[in-house]
Amino acid sequence: MELIQQDPDIGAYLAASESVDHDHPLVRDVSDRLADDHPDAYSYAEAAYVFVRDTIPHSMDSGDLRVTWRASDVLEQRNGICYAKSLAYAALLRARGIPAALCYQRLTEDDGSDPVVHGLVAVLLPGESAWARQDVRGNKPGVDARFSLGEERLAWTVRPELGEVDYPELYAEPHPVVLGALKAAPDRPHLDRTLPAEL
């Protein structure tokens, strides 16, 4: 699948915003600490990936009822669903001048029911000609996502026969449907009921 930049200006994928707030002191602090041990772009991108994947629990796995939608809040509260964790990873990448995009999949249950949009991050490292999608959702039994610039190592591979979709668009900001669901949810059980089924 060819990934498509929604914005042709690469600068859009480096910008700070309300949800990808890499200019926030906490995001900068985490970024600086990771960069101290991982000074080059590749090792930093992988270290930031592992940090978000492994030290910030997915709230549906942990049972945390809070909803986060700003990168700094995800890092502070150590909590978030895939969309929120993706925002944190994108912010940590952009904090070091590494272009980061938000992208999505549409996934279903094994019988094709209960479709839901799943959040990913795409990274464009120096010297690379192609974006590489990463999944910081967090591993669990049956899920073994890993940082990779070659063959994708996402949590799930789409099954088109069930109506699952890899959306090719790379967004500089969270898709409005995704951000709207996060902002409108007073708690995670409400969010569980209102997650978007498609873009």
PDB file of C-alpha atoms in Angstrom:
ATOM      1  CA  MET A   1       0.000   0.000   0.000  1.00  0.00           C
ATOM      2  CA  GLU A   2       1.256   3.456  -0.885  1.00  0.00           C
ATOM      3  CA  LEU A   3       0.904   5.924   1.974  1.00  0.00           C
ATOM      4  CA  ILE A   4      -0.379   9.340   0.927  1.00  0.00           C
ATOM      5  CA  GLN A   5       0.471  12.591   2.695  1.00  0.00           C
ATOM      6  CA  GLN A   6      -2.724  14.543   3.250  1.00  0.00           C
ATOM      7  CA  ASP A   7      -0.557  17.660   3.353  1.00  0.00           C
ATOM      8  CA  PRO A   8       2.243  17.887   0.759  1.00  0.00           C
ATOM      9  CA  ASP A   9       4.245  20.159   3.068  1.00  0.00           C
ATOM     10  CA  ILE A  10       6.480  17.993   5.258  1.00  0.00           C
ATOM     11  CA  GLY A  11       6.532  20.840   7.766  1.00  0.00           C
ATOM     12  CA  ALA A  12       2.948  19.980   8.703  1.00  0.00           C
ATOM     13  CA  TYR A  13       4.235  16.688  10.127  1.00  0.00           C
ATOM     14  CA  LEU A  14       6.673  18.529  12.385  1.00  0.00           C
ATOM     15  CA  ALA A  15       4.269  21.123  13.773  1.00  0.00           C
ATOM     16  CA  ALA A  16       3.052  21.412  17.347  1.00  0.00           C
ATOM     17  CA  SER A  17      -0.686  21.611  17.961  1.00  0.00           C
ATOM     18  CA  GLU A  18      -3.309  21.280  20.668  1.00  0.00           C
ATOM     19  CA  SER A  19      -3.150  17.475  20.662  1.00  0.00           C
ATOM     20  CA  VAL A  20       0.396  16.896  19.372  1.00  0.00           C
ATOM     21  CA  ASP A  21       1.832  19.387  21.865  1.00  0.00           C
ATOM     22  CA  HIS A  22       5.532  18.622  21.557  1.00  0.00           C
ATOM     23  CA  ASP A  23       6.317  22.142  22.748  1.00  0.00           C
ATOM     24  CA  HIS A  24       4.977  21.185  26.205  1.00  0.00           C
ATOM     25  CA  PRO A  25       7.714  21.001  28.903  1.00  0.00           C
ATOM     26  CA  LEU A  26       6.827  17.423  29.859  1.00  0.00           C
ATOM     27  CA  VAL A  27       7.068  16.201  26.267  1.00  0.00           C
ATOM     28  CA  ARG A  28      10.388  18.020  25.917  1.00  0.00           C
ATOM     29  CA  ASP A  29      11.667  16.492  29.156  1.00  0.00           C
ATOM     30  CA  VAL A  30      10.803  12.921  28.106  1.00  0.00           C
ATOM     31  CA  SER A  31      12.280  13.580  24.666  1.00  0.00           C
ATOM     32  CA  ASP A  32      15.513  14.943  26.139  1.00  0.00           C
ATOM     33  CA  ARG A  33      15.892  11.971  28.476  1.00  0.00           C
ATOM     34  CA  LEU A  34      15.394   9.484  25.640  1.00  0.00           C
ATOM     35  CA  ALA A  35      17.773  11.407  23.355  1.00  0.00           C
ATOM     36  CA  ASP A  36      20.524  11.375  25.998  1.00  0.00           C
ATOM     37  CA  ASP A  37      20.857   7.603  25.536  1.00  0.00           C
ATOM     38  CA  HIS A  38      19.788   7.490  21.885  1.00  0.00           C
ATOM     39  CA  PRO A  39      21.359  10.432  20.045  1.00  0.00           C
ATOM     40  CA  ASP A  40      20.804   9.346  16.444  1.00  0.00           C
ATOM     41  CA  ALA A  41      17.382   9.566  14.784  1.00  0.00           C
ATOM     42  CA  TYR A  42      16.900   5.829  14.194  1.00  0.00           C
ATOM     43  CA  SER A  43      17.759   4.689  17.721  1.00  0.00           C
ATOM     44  CA  TYR A  44      15.755   7.577  19.182  1.00  0.00           C
ATOM     45  CA  ALA A  45      12.675   6.703  17.104  1.00  0.00           C
ATOM     46  CA  GLU A  46      12.896   3.089  18.236  1.00  0.00           C
ATOM     47  CA  ALA A  47      13.499   4.033  21.892  1.00  0.00           C
ATOM     48  CA  ALA A  48      10.542   6.433  21.869  1.00  0.00           C
ATOM     49  CA  TYR A  49       8.425   3.696  20.280  1.00  0.00           C
ATOM     50  CA  VAL A  50       9.324   1.179  22.984  1.00  0.00           C
ATOM     51  CA  PHE A  51       8.787   3.807  25.688  1.00  0.00           C
ATOM     52  CA  VAL A  52       5.231   4.586  24.545  1.00  0.00           C
ATOM     53  CA  ARG A  53       4.349   0.981  23.713  1.00  0.00           C
ATOM     54  CA  ASP A  54       5.630  -0.507  26.965  1.00  0.00           C
ATOM     55  CA  THR A  55       5.431   2.142  29.714  1.00  0.00           C
ATOM     56  CA  ILE A  56       2.032   3.660  28.925  1.00  0.00           C
ATOM     57  CA  PRO A  57      -0.657   1.010  29.346  1.00  0.00           C
ATOM     58  CA  HIS A  58      -3.526   0.857  26.891  1.00  0.00           C
ATOM     59  CA  SER A  59      -6.469   1.867  29.039  1.00  0.00           C
ATOM     60  CA  MET A  60      -8.693  -0.953  27.773  1.00  0.00           C
ATOM     61  CA  ASP A  61      -6.053  -3.434  28.935  1.00  0.00           C
ATOM     62  CA  SER A  62      -5.379  -1.725  32.262  1.00  0.00           C
ATOM     63  CA  GLY A  63      -8.985  -0.817  33.073  1.00  0.00           C
ATOM     64  CA  ASP A  64      -8.110   2.873  33.503  1.00  0.00           C
ATOM     65  CA  LEU A  65     -11.300   4.919  33.123  1.00  0.00           C
ATOM     66  CA  ARG A  66      -9.626   8.216  32.172  1.00  0.00           C
ATOM     67  CA  VAL A  67      -9.597   9.492  28.594  1.00  0.00           C
ATOM     68  CA  THR A  68      -6.586  11.398  27.265  1.00  0.00           C
ATOM     69  CA  TRP A  69      -6.383  13.250  23.951  1.00  0.00           C
ATOM     70  CA  ARG A  70      -3.305  15.472  24.334  1.00  0.00           C
ATOM     71  CA  ALA A  71       0.224  14.043  24.092  1.00  0.00           C
ATOM     72  CA  SER A  72       1.396  15.743  27.286  1.00  0.00           C
ATOM     73  CA  ASP A  73      -1.575  14.302  29.207  1.00  0.00           C
ATOM     74  CA  VAL A  74      -0.832  10.804  27.908  1.00  0.00           C
ATOM     75  CA  LEU A  75       2.752  11.103  29.158  1.00  0.00           C
ATOM     76  CA  GLU A  76       1.725  12.624  32.484  1.00  0.00           C
ATOM     77  CA  GLN A  77      -1.108  10.194  33.272  1.00  0.00           C
ATOM     78  CA  ARG A  78       0.570   7.158  31.665  1.00  0.00           C
ATOM     79  CA  ASN A  79      -2.743   6.220  30.111  1.00  0.00           C
ATOM     80  CA  GLY A  80      -4.513   6.158  26.769  1.00  0.00           C
ATOM     81  CA  ILE A  81      -6.110   4.138  24.018  1.00  0.00           C
ATOM     82  CA  CYS A  82      -4.362   3.627  20.665  1.00  0.00           C
ATOM     83  CA  TYR A  83      -5.272   7.110  19.394  1.00  0.00           C
ATOM     84  CA  ALA A  84      -3.879   8.811  22.474  1.00  0.00           C
ATOM     85  CA  LYS A  85      -0.703   6.713  22.593  1.00  0.00           C
ATOM     86  CA  SER A  86      -0.169   7.540  18.919  1.00  0.00           C
ATOM     87  CA  LEU A  87      -0.363  11.238  19.759  1.00  0.00           C
ATOM     88  CA  ALA A  88       2.310  10.788  22.426  1.00  0.00           C
ATOM     89  CA  TYR A  89       4.618   8.938  20.038  1.00  0.00           C
ATOM     90  CA  ALA A  90       4.083  11.493  17.276  1.00  0.00           C
ATOM     91  CA  ALA A  91       4.882  14.316  19.710  1.00  0.00           C
ATOM     92  CA  LEU A  92       8.090  12.632  20.881  1.00  0.00           C
ATOM     93  CA  LEU A  93       9.194  12.169  17.272  1.00  0.00           C
ATOM     94  CA  ARG A  94       8.387  15.743  16.268  1.00  0.00           C
ATOM     95  CA  ALA A  95      10.186  17.036  19.357  1.00  0.00           C
ATOM     96  CA  ARG A  96      13.431  15.748  17.758  1.00  0.00           C
ATOM     97  CA  GLY A  97      12.606  17.052  14.292  1.00  0.00           C
ATOM     98  CA  ILE A  98      11.455  13.677  12.949  1.00  0.00           C
ATOM     99  CA  PRO A  99       8.333  13.886  10.735  1.00  0.00           C
ATOM    100  CA  ALA A 100       5.439  11.932  12.227  1.00  0.00           C
ATOM    101  CA  ALA A 101       1.967  11.326  10.793  1.00  0.00           C
ATOM    102  CA  LEU A 102      -1.204   9.845  12.220  1.00  0.00           C
ATOM    103  CA  CYS A 103      -2.836   7.065  10.235  1.00  0.00           C
ATOM    104  CA  TYR A 104      -5.534   4.489  10.728  1.00  0.00           C
ATOM    105  CA  GLN A 105      -6.931   1.028  10.119  1.00  0.00           C
ATOM    106  CA  ARG A 106     -10.524  -0.215  10.231  1.00  0.00           C
ATOM    107  CA  LEU A 107     -10.634  -3.491  12.163  1.00  0.00           C
ATOM    108  CA  THR A 108     -13.432  -5.901  13.096  1.00  0.00           C
ATOM    109  CA  GLU A 109     -14.099  -8.952  15.187  1.00  0.00           C
ATOM    110  CA  ASP A 110     -13.331 -12.355  13.642  1.00  0.00           C
ATOM    111  CA  ASP A 111     -16.840 -12.558  12.189  1.00  0.00           C
ATOM    112  CA  GLY A 112     -16.686  -9.082  10.639  1.00  0.00           C
ATOM    113  CA  SER A 113     -18.838  -7.472  13.329  1.00  0.00           C
ATOM    114  CA  ASP A 114     -18.158  -4.457  15.556  1.00  0.00           C
ATOM    115  CA  PRO A 115     -15.903  -2.424  13.234  1.00  0.00           C
ATOM    116  CA  VAL A 116     -13.635   0.133  14.889  1.00  0.00           C
ATOM    117  CA  VAL A 117     -10.967   2.553  13.725  1.00  0.00           C
ATOM    118  CA  HIS A 118      -7.492   1.783  15.091  1.00  0.00           C
ATOM    119  CA  GLY A 119      -4.762   4.435  15.383  1.00  0.00           C
ATOM    120  CA  LEU A 120      -1.178   4.176  14.139  1.00  0.00           C
ATOM    121  CA  VAL A 121       1.799   6.487  13.577  1.00  0.00           C
ATOM    122  CA  ALA A 122       3.941   6.753  10.445  1.00  0.00           C
ATOM    123  CA  VAL A 123       7.525   7.945  10.727  1.00  0.00           C
ATOM    124  CA  LEU A 124       9.855   9.336   8.062  1.00  0.00           C
ATOM    125  CA  LEU A 125      13.444   8.987   9.226  1.00  0.00           C
ATOM    126  CA  PRO A 126      16.381  10.874   7.684  1.00  0.00           C
ATOM    127  CA  GLY A 127      17.684   9.119   4.587  1.00  0.00           C
ATOM    128  CA  GLU A 128      14.506   7.095   4.141  1.00  0.00           C
ATOM    129  CA  SER A 129      12.366   7.605   1.042  1.00  0.00           C
ATOM    130  CA  ALA A 130       9.201   6.040   2.455  1.00  0.00           C
ATOM    131  CA  TRP A 131       7.072   6.468   5.541  1.00  0.00           C
ATOM    132  CA  ALA A 132       6.941   3.472   7.888  1.00  0.00           C
ATOM    133  CA  ARG A 133       3.843   2.732   9.960  1.00  0.00           C
ATOM    134  CA  GLN A 134       4.271   1.864  13.639  1.00  0.00           C
ATOM    135  CA  ASP A 135       1.760   0.583  16.203  1.00  0.00           C
ATOM    136  CA  VAL A 136       2.314   1.700  19.811  1.00  0.00           C
ATOM    137  CA  ARG A 137      -0.949   0.206  21.092  1.00  0.00           C
ATOM    138  CA  GLY A 138       0.848  -2.110  23.501  1.00  0.00           C
ATOM    139  CA  ASN A 139       1.420  -5.830  23.300  1.00  0.00           C
ATOM    140  CA  LYS A 140      -0.635  -8.525  24.992  1.00  0.00           C
ATOM    141  CA  PRO A 141      -1.257 -12.213  24.346  1.00  0.00           C
ATOM    142  CA  GLY A 142      -1.799 -12.522  20.604  1.00  0.00           C
ATOM    143  CA  VAL A 143      -0.354  -9.067  19.851  1.00  0.00           C
ATOM    144  CA  ASP A 144       3.358  -8.623  19.132  1.00  0.00           C
ATOM    145  CA  ALA A 145       3.919  -5.235  17.487  1.00  0.00           C
ATOM    146  CA  ARG A 146       7.500  -4.071  16.984  1.00  0.00           C
ATOM    147  CA  PHE A 147       9.359  -1.065  15.596  1.00  0.00           C
ATOM    148  CA  SER A 148      10.303  -1.740  11.983  1.00  0.00           C
ATOM    149  CA  LEU A 149      11.271   0.251   8.920  1.00  0.00           C
ATOM    150  CA  GLY A 150      11.124  -2.774   6.627  1.00  0.00           C
ATOM    151  CA  GLU A 151       8.359  -5.317   6.895  1.00  0.00           C
ATOM    152  CA  GLU A 152       5.551  -3.902   9.028  1.00  0.00           C
ATOM    153  CA  ARG A 153       5.172  -5.344  12.526  1.00  0.00           C
ATOM    154  CA  LEU A 154       1.770  -3.936  13.466  1.00  0.00           C
ATOM    155  CA  ALA A 155      -0.586  -5.332  16.084  1.00  0.00           C
ATOM    156  CA  TRP A 156      -2.984  -6.499  13.393  1.00  0.00           C
ATOM    157  CA  THR A 157      -2.899  -7.175   9.653  1.00  0.00           C
ATOM    158  CA  VAL A 158      -6.140  -6.209   7.944  1.00  0.00           C
ATOM    159  CA  ARG A 159      -8.449  -8.878   6.557  1.00  0.00           C
ATOM    160  CA  PRO A 160     -10.213  -7.343   3.542  1.00  0.00           C
ATOM    161  CA  GLU A 161     -12.656 -10.250   3.362  1.00  0.00           C
ATOM    162  CA  LEU A 162     -14.075  -9.030   6.691  1.00  0.00           C
ATOM    163  CA  GLY A 163     -14.305  -5.418   5.547  1.00  0.00           C
ATOM    164  CA  GLU A 164     -11.105  -4.382   7.291  1.00  0.00           C
ATOM    165  CA  VAL A 165      -9.169  -1.515   5.713  1.00  0.00           C
ATOM    166  CA  ASP A 166      -5.731   0.067   5.775  1.00  0.00           C
ATOM    167  CA  TYR A 167      -6.439   3.761   5.260  1.00  0.00           C
ATOM    168  CA  PRO A 168      -3.552   5.160   3.170  1.00  0.00           C
ATOM    169  CA  GLU A 169      -3.880   8.797   4.238  1.00  0.00           C
ATOM    170  CA  LEU A 170      -1.241  10.309   6.499  1.00  0.00           C
ATOM    171  CA  TYR A 171      -2.678  13.057   8.684  1.00  0.00           C
ATOM    172  CA  ALA A 172      -0.722  15.845  10.343  1.00  0.00           C
ATOM    173  CA  GLU A 173      -3.482  16.117  12.958  1.00  0.00           C
ATOM    174  CA  PRO A 174      -5.828  13.470  14.386  1.00  0.00           C
ATOM    175  CA  HIS A 175      -8.744  12.747  12.095  1.00  0.00           C
ATOM    176  CA  PRO A 176     -11.679  14.941  13.245  1.00  0.00           C
ATOM    177  CA  VAL A 177     -13.852  11.880  13.901  1.00  0.00           C
ATOM    178  CA  VAL A 178     -11.163  10.420  16.161  1.00  0.00           C
ATOM    179  CA  LEU A 179     -10.392  13.621  18.041  1.00  0.00           C
ATOM    180  CA  GLY A 180     -14.093  14.372  18.413  1.00  0.00           C
ATOM    181  CA  ALA A 181     -14.733  10.994  20.029  1.00  0.00           C
ATOM    182  CA  LEU A 182     -11.868  11.478  22.471  1.00  0.00           C
ATOM    183  CA  LYS A 183     -12.858  15.008  23.448  1.00  0.00           C
ATOM    184  CA  ALA A 184     -16.541  14.132  23.894  1.00  0.00           C
ATOM    185  CA  ALA A 185     -15.948  11.142  26.161  1.00  0.00           C
ATOM    186  CA  PRO A 186     -16.260  11.816  29.917  1.00  0.00           C
ATOM    187  CA  ASP A 187     -14.753   8.387  30.619  1.00  0.00           C
ATOM    188  CA  ARG A 188     -13.476   5.310  28.828  1.00  0.00           C
ATOM    189  CA  PRO A 189     -16.714   3.259  29.041  1.00  0.00           C
ATOM    190  CA  HIS A 190     -18.439   6.095  27.178  1.00  0.00           C
ATOM    191  CA  LEU A 191     -15.582   6.180  24.684  1.00  0.00           C
ATOM    192  CA  ASP A 192     -15.862   2.409  24.187  1.00  0.00           C
ATOM    193  CA  ARG A 193     -19.478   2.941  23.048  1.00  0.00           C
ATOM    194  CA  THR A 194     -18.684   5.866  20.738  1.00  0.00           C
ATOM    195  CA  LEU A 195     -15.470   4.807  18.991  1.00  0.00           C
ATOM    196  CA  PRO A 196     -15.689   5.562  15.271  1.00  0.00           C
ATOM    197  CA  ALA A 197     -16.459   2.561  13.049  1.00  0.00           C
ATOM    198  CA  GLU A 198     -14.939   4.143   9.930  1.00  0.00           C
ATOM    199  CA  LEU A 199     -13.374   7.344   8.636  1.00  0.00           C
TER     200      LEU A 199
END
